[in-house]
mmCIF file of C-alpha atoms in Angstrom:
data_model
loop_
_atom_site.group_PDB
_atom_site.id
_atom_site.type_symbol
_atom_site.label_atom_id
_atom_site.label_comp_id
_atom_site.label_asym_id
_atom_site.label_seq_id
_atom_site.Cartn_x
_atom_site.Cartn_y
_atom_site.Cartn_z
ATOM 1 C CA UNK K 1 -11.085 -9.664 20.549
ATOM 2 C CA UNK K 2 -8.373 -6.675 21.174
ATOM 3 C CA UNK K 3 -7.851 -3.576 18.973
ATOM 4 C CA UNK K 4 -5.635 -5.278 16.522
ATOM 5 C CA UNK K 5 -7.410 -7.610 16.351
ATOM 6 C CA UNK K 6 -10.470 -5.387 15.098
ATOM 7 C CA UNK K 7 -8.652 -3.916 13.033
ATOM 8 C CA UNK K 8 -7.325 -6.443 11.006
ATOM 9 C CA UNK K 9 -11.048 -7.913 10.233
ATOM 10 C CA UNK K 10 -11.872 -4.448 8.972
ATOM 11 C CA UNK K 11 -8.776 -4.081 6.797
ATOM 12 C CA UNK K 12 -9.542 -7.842 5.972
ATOM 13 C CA UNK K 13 -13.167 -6.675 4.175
ATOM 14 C CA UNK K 14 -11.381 -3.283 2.763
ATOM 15 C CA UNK K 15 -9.520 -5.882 0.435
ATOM 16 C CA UNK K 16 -12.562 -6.936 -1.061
ATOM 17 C CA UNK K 17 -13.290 -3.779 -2.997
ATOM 18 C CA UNK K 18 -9.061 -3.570 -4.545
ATOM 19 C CA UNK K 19 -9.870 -7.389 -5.471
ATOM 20 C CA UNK K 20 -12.580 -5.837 -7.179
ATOM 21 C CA UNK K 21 -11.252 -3.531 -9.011
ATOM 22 C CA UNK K 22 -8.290 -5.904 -9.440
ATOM 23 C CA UNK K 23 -10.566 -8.919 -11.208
ATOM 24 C CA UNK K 24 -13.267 -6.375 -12.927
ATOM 25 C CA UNK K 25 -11.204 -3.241 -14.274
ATOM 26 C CA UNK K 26 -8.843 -2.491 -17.472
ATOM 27 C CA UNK K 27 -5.058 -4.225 -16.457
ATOM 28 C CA UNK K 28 -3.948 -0.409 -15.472
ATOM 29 C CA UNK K 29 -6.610 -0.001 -12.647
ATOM 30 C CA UNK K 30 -6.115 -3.313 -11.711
ATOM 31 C CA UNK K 31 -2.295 -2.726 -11.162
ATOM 32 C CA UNK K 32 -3.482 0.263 -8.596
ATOM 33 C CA UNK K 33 -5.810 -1.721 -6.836
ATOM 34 C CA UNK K 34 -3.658 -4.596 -6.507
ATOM 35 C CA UNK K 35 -0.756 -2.069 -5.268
ATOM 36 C CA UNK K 36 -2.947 -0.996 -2.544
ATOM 37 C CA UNK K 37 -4.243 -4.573 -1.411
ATOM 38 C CA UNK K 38 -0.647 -5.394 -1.114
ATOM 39 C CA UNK K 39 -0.118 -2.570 1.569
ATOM 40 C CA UNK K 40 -3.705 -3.897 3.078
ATOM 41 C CA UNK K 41 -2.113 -7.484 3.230
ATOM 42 C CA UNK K 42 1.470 -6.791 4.764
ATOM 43 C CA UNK K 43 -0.709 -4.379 7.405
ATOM 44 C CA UNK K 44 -3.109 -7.439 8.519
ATOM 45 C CA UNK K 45 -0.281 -9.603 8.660
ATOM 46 C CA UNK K 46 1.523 -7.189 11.614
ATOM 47 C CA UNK K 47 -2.280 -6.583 12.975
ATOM 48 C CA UNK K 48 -2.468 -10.408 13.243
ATOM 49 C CA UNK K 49 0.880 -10.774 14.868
ATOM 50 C CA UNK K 50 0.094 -8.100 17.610
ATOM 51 C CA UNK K 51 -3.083 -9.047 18.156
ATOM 52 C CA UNK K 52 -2.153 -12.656 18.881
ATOM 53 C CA UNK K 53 0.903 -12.012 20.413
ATOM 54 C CA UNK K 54 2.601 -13.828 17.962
ATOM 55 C CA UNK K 55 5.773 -11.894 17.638
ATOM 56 C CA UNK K 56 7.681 -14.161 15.009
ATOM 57 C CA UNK K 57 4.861 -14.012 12.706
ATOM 58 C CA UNK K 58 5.302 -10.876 11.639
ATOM 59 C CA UNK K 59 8.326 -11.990 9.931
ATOM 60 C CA UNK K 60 5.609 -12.725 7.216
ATOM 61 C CA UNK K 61 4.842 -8.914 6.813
ATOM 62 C CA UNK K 62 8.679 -7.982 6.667
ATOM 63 C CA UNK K 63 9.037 -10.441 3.707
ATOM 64 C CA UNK K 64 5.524 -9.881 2.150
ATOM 65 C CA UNK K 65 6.219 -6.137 1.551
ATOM 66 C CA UNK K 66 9.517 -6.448 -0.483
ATOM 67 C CA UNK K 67 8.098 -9.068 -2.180
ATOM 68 C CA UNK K 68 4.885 -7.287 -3.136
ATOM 69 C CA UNK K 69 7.326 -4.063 -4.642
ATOM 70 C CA UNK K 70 9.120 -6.329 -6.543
ATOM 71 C CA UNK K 71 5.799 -8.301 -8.089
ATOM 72 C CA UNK K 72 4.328 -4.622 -8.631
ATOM 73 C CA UNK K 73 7.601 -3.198 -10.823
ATOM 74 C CA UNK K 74 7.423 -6.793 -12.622
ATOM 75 C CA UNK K 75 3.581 -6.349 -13.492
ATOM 76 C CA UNK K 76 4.715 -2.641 -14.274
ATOM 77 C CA UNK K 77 7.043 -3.160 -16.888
ATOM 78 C CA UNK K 78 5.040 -6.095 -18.444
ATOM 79 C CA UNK K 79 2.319 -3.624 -18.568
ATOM 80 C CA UNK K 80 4.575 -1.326 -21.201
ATOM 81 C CA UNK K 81 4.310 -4.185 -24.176
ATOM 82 C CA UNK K 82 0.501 -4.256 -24.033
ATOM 83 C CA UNK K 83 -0.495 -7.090 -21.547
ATOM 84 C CA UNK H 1 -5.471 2.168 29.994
ATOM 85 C CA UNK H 2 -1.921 3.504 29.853
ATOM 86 C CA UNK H 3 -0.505 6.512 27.946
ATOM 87 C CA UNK H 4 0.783 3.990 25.706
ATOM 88 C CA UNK H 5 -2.007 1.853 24.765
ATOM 89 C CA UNK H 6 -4.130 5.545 24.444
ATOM 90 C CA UNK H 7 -1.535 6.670 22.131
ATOM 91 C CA UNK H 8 -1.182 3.513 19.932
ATOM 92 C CA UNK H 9 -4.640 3.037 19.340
ATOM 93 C CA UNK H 10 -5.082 6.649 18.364
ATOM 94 C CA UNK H 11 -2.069 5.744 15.790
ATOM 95 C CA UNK H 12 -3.834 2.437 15.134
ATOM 96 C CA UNK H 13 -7.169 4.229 14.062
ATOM 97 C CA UNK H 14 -5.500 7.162 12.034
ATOM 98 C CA UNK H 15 -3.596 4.138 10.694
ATOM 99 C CA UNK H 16 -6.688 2.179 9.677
ATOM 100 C CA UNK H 17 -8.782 5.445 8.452
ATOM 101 C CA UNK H 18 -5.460 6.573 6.217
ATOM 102 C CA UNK H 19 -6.114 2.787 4.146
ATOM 103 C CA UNK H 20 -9.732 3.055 4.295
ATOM 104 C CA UNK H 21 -9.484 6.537 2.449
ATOM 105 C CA UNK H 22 -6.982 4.510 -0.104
ATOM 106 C CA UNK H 23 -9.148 1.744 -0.954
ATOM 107 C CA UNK H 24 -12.219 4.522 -1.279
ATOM 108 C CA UNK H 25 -10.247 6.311 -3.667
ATOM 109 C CA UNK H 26 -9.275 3.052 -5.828
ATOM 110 C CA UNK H 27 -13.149 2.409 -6.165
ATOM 111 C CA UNK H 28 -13.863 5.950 -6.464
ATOM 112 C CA UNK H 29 -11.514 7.424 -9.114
ATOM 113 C CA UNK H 30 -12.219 6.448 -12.607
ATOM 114 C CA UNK H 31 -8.653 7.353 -14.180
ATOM 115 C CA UNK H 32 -5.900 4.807 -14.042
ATOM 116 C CA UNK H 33 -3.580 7.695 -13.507
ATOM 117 C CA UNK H 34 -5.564 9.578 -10.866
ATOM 118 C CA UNK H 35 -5.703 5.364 -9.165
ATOM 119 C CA UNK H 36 -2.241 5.454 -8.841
ATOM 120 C CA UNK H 37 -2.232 8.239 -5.999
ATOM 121 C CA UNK H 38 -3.291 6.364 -4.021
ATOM 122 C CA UNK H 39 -1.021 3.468 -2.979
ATOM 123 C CA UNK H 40 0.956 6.075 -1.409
ATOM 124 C CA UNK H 41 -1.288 7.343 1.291
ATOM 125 C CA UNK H 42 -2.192 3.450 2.187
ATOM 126 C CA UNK H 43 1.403 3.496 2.949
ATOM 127 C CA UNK H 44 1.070 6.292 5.331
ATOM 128 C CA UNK H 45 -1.329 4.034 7.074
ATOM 129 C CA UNK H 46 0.868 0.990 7.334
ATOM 130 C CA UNK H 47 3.644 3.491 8.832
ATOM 131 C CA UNK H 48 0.954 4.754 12.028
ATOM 132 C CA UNK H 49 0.042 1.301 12.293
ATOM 133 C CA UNK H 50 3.502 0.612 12.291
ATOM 134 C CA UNK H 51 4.431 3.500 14.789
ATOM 135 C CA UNK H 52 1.480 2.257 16.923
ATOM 136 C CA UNK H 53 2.892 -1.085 17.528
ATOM 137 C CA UNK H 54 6.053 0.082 18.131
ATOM 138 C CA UNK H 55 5.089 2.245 20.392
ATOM 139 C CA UNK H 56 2.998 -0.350 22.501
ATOM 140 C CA UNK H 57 6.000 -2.635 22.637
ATOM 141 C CA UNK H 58 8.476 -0.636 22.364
ATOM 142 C CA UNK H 59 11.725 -1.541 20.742
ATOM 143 C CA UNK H 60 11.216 -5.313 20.584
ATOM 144 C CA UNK H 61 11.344 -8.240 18.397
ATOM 145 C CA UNK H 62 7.433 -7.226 16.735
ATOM 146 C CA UNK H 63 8.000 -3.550 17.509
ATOM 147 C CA UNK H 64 11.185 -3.032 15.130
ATOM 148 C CA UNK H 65 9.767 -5.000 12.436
ATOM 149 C CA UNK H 66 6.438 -3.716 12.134
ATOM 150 C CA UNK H 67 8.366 -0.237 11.691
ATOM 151 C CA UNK H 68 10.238 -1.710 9.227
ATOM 152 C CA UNK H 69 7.607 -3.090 7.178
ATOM 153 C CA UNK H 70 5.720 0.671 7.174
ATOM 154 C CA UNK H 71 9.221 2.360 6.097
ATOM 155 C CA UNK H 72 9.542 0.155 3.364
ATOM 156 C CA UNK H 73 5.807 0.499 2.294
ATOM 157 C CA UNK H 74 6.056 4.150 3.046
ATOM 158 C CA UNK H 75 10.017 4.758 1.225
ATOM 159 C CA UNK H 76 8.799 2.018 -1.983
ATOM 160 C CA UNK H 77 5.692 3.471 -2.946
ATOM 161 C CA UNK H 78 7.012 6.811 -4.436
ATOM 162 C CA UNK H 79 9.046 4.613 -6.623
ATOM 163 C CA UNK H 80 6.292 2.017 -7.294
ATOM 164 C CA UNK H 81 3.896 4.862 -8.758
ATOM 165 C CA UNK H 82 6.957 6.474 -11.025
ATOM 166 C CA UNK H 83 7.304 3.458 -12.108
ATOM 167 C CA UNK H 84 3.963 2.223 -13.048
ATOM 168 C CA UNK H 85 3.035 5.617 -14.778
ATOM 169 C CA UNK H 86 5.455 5.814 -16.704
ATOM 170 C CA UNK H 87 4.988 2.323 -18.106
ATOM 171 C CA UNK H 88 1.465 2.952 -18.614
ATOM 172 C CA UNK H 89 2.458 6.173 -20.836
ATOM 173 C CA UNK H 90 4.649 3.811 -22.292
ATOM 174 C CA UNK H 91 1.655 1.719 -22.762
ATOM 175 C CA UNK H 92 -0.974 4.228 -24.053
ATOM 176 C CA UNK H 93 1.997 6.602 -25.771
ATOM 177 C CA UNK H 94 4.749 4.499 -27.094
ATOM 178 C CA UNK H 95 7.179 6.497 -24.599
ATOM 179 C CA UNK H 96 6.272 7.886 -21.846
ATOM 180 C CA UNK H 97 8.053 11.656 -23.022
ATOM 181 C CA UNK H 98 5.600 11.561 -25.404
ATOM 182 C CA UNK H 99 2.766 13.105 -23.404
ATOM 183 C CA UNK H 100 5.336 16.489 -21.922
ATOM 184 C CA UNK H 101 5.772 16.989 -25.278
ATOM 185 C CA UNK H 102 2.383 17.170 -27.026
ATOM 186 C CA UNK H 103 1.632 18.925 -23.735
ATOM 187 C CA UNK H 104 4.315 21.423 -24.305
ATOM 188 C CA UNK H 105 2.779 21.710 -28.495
ATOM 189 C CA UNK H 106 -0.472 22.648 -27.015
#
């Protein structure tokens, strides 16, 4: 097991507390915790790429991260009208 | 172990410790408002993880993408957290001016 690899299995188990706070909190924690398991996610996924050597994998991260802005701003502005 | 390697697992750990400190702050912080700070600075640590591989592959395939993925984590989360508070004032207010100016009435 490399450094990446390590490091990607820690990050993995520092999701479990956003979920958390995601499933057990009011909707407007949740949004912050689920805004910072989003950064968590896209970083495993270039961890895991590295630490495989599996270089066209992190193509998953690169798409993951816009994606994960544009589900944030979505859950955002439903969050105005009392969700 | 060469510079390289010493130097991007340096990055790597400061990296990990900088989204550690972000998901610590999630649990720890009871105000949705104070929660928010703190997508940011897990940002941070995607960019030295990102720096990190980059600089133990240099510019390659993995290495320019990685530092893509922490610039846009790094660049989007300013605007994510404007976004989200004011839609939460918008939420708990009606509009989000609302709070400057019962601030400013005070």
């Amino acid at each position: 097991m490399n450094e990446w690899e390590i490091a990607a299995t820690v990050l993995g188990f520092a999701l479990i507390p956003c979920i958390g706070v995601v499933l057990l909190a009011p909707p407007p924690h949740g949004l912050a915790g689920m805004q910072v398991a989003a950064v968590l996610l896209s970083t495993i996924l270039v961890l895991l790429s590295e630490g495989f050597h599996r270089q066209p994998f992190v193509d998953l991260a690169v798409v993951f991260a816009p994606m994960a802005l544009v589900g944030s701003l979505v859950f955002a502005r439903l969050m105005e009208r009392n969700l | 172990m060469s510079w390289r390697a010493a130097v991007a697992v340096i990055l790597l750990i400061a990296g990990g410790l900088l989204e550690m400190l972000a998901v610590l702050g999630i649990c720890v912080m009871r105000d949705a408002y104070d929660r928010l700070h703190y997508p940011g600075l897990a940002g941070f640590g995607a960019f030295f993880i990102g720096l990190a591989v980059i600089i133990r592959e240099s510019f390659s395939l993995i290495g320019d993408k990685a530092l893509l993925v922490g610039l846009i984590l790094v660049l989007s989360s300013p605007i994510l957290a404007q976004t989200t508070v004011r839609s939460l004032l918008i939420r708990e207010f009606g509009d989000w001016r609302a709070k400057t100016r019962e601030r400013r009435e005070r």
